[in-house]
JSON list of C-alpha atoms in Angstrom, two decimals:
[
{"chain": "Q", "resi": 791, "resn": "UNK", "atom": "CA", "xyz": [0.00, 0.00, 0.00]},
{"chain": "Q", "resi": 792, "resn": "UNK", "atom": "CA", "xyz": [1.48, 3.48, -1.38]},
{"chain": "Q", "resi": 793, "resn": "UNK", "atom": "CA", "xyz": [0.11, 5.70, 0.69]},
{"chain": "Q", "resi": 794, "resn": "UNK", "atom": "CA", "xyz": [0.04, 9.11, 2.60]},
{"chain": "Q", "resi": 795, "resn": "UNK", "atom": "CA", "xyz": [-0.43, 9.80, 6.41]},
{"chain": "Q", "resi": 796, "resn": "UNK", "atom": "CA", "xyz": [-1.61, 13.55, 6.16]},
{"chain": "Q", "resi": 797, "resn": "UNK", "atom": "CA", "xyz": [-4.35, 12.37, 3.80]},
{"chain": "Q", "resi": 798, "resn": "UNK", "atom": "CA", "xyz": [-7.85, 10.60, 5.25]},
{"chain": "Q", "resi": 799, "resn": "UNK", "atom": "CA", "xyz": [-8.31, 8.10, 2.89]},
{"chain": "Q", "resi": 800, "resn": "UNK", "atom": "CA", "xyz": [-4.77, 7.04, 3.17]},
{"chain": "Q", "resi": 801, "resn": "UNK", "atom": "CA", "xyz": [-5.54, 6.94, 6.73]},
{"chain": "Q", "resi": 802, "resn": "UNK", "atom": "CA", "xyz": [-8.39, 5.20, 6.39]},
{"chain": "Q", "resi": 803, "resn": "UNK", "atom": "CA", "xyz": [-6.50, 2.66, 4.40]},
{"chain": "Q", "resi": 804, "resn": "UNK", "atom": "CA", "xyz": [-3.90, 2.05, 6.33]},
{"chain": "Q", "resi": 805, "resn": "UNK", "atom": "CA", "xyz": [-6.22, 1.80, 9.81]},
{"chain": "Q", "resi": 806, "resn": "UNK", "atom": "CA", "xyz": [-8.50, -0.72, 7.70]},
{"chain": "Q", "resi": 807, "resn": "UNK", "atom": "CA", "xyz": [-5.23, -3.10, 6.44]},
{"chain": "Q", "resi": 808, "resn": "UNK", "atom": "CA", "xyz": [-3.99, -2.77, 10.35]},
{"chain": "Q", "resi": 809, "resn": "UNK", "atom": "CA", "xyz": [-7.51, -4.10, 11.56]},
{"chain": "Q", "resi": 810, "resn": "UNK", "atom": "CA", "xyz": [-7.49, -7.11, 8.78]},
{"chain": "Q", "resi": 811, "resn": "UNK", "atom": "CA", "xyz": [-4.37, -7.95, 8.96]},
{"chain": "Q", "resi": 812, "resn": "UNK", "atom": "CA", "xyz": [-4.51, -11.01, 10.91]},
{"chain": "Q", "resi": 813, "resn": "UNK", "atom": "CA", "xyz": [-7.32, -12.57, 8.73]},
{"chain": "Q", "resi": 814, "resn": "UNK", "atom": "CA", "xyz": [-5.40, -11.36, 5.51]},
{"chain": "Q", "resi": 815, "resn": "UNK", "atom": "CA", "xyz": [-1.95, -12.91, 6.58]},
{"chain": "Q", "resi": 816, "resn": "UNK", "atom": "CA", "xyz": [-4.65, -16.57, 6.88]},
{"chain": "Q", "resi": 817, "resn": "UNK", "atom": "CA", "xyz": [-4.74, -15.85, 3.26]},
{"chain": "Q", "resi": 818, "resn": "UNK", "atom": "CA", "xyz": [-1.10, -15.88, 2.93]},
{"chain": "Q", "resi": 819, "resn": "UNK", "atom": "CA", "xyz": [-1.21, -11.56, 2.15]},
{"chain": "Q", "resi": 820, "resn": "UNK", "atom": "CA", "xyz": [1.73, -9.99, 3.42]},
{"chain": "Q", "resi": 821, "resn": "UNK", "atom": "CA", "xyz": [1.48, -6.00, 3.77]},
{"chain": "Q", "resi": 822, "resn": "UNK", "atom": "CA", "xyz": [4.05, -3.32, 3.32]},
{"chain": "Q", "resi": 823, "resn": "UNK", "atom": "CA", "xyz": [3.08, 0.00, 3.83]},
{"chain": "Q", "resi": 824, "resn": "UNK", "atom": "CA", "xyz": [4.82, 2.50, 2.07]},
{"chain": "Q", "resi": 825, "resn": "UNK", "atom": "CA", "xyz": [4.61, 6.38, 2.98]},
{"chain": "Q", "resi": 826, "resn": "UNK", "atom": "CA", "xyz": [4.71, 8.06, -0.58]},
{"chain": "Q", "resi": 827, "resn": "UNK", "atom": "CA", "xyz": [4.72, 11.75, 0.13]},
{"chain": "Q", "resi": 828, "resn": "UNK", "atom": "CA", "xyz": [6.78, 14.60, 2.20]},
{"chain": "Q", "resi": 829, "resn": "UNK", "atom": "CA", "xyz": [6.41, 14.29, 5.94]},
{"chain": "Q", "resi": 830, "resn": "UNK", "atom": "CA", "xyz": [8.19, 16.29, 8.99]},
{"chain": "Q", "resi": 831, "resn": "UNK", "atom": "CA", "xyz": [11.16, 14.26, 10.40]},
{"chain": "Q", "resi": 832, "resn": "UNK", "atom": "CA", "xyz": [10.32, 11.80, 12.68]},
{"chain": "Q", "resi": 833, "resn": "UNK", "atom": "CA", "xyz": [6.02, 11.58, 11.80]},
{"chain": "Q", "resi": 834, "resn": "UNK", "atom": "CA", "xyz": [6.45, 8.72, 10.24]},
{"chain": "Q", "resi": 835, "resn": "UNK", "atom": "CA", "xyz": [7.93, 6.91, 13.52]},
{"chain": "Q", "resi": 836, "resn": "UNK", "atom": "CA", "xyz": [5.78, 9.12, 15.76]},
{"chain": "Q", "resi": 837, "resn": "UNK", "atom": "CA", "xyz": [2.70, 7.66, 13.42]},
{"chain": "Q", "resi": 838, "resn": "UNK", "atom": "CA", "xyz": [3.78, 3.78, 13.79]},
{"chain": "Q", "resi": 839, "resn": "UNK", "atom": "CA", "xyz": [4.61, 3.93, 17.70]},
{"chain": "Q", "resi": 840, "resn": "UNK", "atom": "CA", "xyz": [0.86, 5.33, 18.23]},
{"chain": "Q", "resi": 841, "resn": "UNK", "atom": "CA", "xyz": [-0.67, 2.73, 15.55]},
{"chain": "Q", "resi": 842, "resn": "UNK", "atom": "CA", "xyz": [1.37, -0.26, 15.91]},
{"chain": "Q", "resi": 843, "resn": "UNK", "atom": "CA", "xyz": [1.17, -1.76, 12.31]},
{"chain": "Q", "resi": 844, "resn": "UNK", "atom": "CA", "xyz": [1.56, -5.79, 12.33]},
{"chain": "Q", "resi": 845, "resn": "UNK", "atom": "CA", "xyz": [3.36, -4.98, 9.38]},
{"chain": "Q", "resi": 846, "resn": "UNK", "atom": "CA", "xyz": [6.48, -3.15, 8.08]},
{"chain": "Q", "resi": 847, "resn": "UNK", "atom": "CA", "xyz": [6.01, 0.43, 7.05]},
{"chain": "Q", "resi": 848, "resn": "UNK", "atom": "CA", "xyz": [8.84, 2.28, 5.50]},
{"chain": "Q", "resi": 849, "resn": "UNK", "atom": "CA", "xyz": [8.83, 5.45, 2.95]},
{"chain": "Q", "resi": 850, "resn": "UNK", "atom": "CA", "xyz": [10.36, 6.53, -0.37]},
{"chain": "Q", "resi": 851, "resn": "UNK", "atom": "CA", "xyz": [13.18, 8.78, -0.46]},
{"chain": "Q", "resi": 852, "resn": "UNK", "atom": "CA", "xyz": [14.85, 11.02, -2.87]},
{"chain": "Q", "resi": 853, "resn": "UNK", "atom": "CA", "xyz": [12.54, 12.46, -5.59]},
{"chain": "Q", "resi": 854, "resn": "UNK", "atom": "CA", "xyz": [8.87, 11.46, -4.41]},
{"chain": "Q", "resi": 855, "resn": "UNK", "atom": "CA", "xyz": [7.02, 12.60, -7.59]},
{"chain": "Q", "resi": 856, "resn": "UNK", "atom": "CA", "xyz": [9.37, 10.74, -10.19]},
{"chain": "Q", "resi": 857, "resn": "UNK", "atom": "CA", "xyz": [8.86, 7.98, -8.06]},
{"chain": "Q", "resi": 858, "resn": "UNK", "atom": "CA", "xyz": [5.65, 8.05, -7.81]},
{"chain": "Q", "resi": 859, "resn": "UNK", "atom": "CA", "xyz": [5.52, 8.49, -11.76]},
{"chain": "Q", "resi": 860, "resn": "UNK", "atom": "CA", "xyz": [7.18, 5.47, -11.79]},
{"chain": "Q", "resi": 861, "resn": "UNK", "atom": "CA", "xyz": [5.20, 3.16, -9.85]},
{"chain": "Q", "resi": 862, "resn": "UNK", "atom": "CA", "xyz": [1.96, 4.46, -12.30]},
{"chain": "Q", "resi": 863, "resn": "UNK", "atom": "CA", "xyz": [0.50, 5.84, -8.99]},
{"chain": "Q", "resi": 864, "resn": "UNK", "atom": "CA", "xyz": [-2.26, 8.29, -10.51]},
{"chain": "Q", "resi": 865, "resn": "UNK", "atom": "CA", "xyz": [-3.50, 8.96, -6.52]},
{"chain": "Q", "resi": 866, "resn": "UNK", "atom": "CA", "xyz": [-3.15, 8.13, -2.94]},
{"chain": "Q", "resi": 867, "resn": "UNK", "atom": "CA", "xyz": [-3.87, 5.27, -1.58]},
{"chain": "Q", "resi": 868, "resn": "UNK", "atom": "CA", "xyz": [-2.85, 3.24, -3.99]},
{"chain": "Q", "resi": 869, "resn": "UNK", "atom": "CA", "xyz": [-2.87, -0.75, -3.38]},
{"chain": "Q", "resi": 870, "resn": "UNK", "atom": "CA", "xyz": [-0.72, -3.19, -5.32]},
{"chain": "Q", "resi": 871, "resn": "UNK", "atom": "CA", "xyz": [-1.12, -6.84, -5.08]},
{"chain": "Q", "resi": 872, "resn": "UNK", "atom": "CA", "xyz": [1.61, -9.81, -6.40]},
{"chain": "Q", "resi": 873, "resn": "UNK", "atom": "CA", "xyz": [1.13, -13.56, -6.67]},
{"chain": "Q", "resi": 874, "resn": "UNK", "atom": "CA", "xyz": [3.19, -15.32, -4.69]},
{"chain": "Q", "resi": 875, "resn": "UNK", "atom": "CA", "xyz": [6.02, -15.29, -7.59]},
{"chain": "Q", "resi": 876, "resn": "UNK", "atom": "CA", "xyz": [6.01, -11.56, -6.80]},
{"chain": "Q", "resi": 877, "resn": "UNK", "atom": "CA", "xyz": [4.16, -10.58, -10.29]},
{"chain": "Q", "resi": 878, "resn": "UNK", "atom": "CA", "xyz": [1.53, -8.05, -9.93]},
{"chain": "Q", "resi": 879, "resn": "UNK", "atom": "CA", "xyz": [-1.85, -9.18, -10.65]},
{"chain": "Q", "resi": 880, "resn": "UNK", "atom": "CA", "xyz": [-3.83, -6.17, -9.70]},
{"chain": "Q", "resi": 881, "resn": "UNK", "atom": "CA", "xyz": [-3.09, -2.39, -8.70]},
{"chain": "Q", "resi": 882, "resn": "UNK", "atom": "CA", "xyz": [-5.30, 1.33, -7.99]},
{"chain": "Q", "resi": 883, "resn": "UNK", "atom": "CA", "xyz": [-8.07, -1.12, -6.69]},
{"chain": "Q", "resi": 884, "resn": "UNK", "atom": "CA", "xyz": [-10.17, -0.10, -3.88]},
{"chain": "Q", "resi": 885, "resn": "UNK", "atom": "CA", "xyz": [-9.76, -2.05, -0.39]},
{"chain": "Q", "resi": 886, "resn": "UNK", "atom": "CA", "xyz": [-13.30, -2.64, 1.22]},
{"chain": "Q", "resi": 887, "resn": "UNK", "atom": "CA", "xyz": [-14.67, -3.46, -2.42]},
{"chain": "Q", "resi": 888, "resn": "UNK", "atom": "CA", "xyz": [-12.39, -5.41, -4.27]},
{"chain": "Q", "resi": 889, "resn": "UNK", "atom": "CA", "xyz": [-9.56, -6.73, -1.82]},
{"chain": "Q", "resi": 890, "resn": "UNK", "atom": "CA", "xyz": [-11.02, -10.12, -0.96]},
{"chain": "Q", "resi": 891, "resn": "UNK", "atom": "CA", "xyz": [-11.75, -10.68, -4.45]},
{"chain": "Q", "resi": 892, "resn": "UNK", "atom": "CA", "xyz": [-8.61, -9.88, -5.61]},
{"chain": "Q", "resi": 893, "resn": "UNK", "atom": "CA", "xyz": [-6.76, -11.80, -3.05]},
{"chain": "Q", "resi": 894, "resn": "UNK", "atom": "CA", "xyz": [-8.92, -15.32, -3.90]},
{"chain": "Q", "resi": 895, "resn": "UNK", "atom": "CA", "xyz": [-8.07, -14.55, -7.85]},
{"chain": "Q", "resi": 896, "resn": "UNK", "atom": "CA", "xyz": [-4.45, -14.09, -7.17]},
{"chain": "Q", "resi": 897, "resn": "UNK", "atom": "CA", "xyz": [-4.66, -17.23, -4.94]},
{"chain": "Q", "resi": 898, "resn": "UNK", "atom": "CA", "xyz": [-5.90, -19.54, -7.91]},
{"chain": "Q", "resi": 899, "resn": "UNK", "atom": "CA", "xyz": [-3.08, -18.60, -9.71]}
]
């Protein structure tokens, strides 16, 4: 998950993937958050000691927006999903509508 911590949605996300994760790592999903905008030093770290992700988060460094470019990122949040041999089956897809679906395709492959 791409994603931004000074934007709701991203927020929204993120606090959504934190909640499922147990039932999504049954499923064999492993998350990675990835902060993909410009933060103050040290929010990102403030943000994961208050939240407690079961999951790594890290950020992008360097130029943001090339990076961004990229990835194909269009807006924030923006979920990517691989198959197991690390091939991306499905990307820019909304979480509460389409994850579980997604996740079941990718599993079949």
């Amino acid at each position: 998950c791409l994603w931004d911590m000074n934007q709701r949605p991203s927020r929204n996300c993120i606090g959504e993937l934190i909640r499922r994760a147990a039932a999504l790592s049954e499923k064999g999903v492993t998350i990675v958050a990835v902060h993909a905008a410009k933060a103050e030093e040290g929010a990102l770290e403030k943000w994961v000691e208050q939240n407690k992700p079961p999951f790594p988060v890290g950020c992008f460094t360097g130029d943001i927006e090339k990076t961004l470019l990229d990835w194909g990122t269009a807006s924030l949040p923006h979920l990517i999903l691989t198959d197991r041999k690390h091939t991306v089956v499905a990307e820019g897809f909304d979480l509460s509508e389409e994850l579980d679906r997604k996740v079941e395709q990718a599993s079949a492959r």
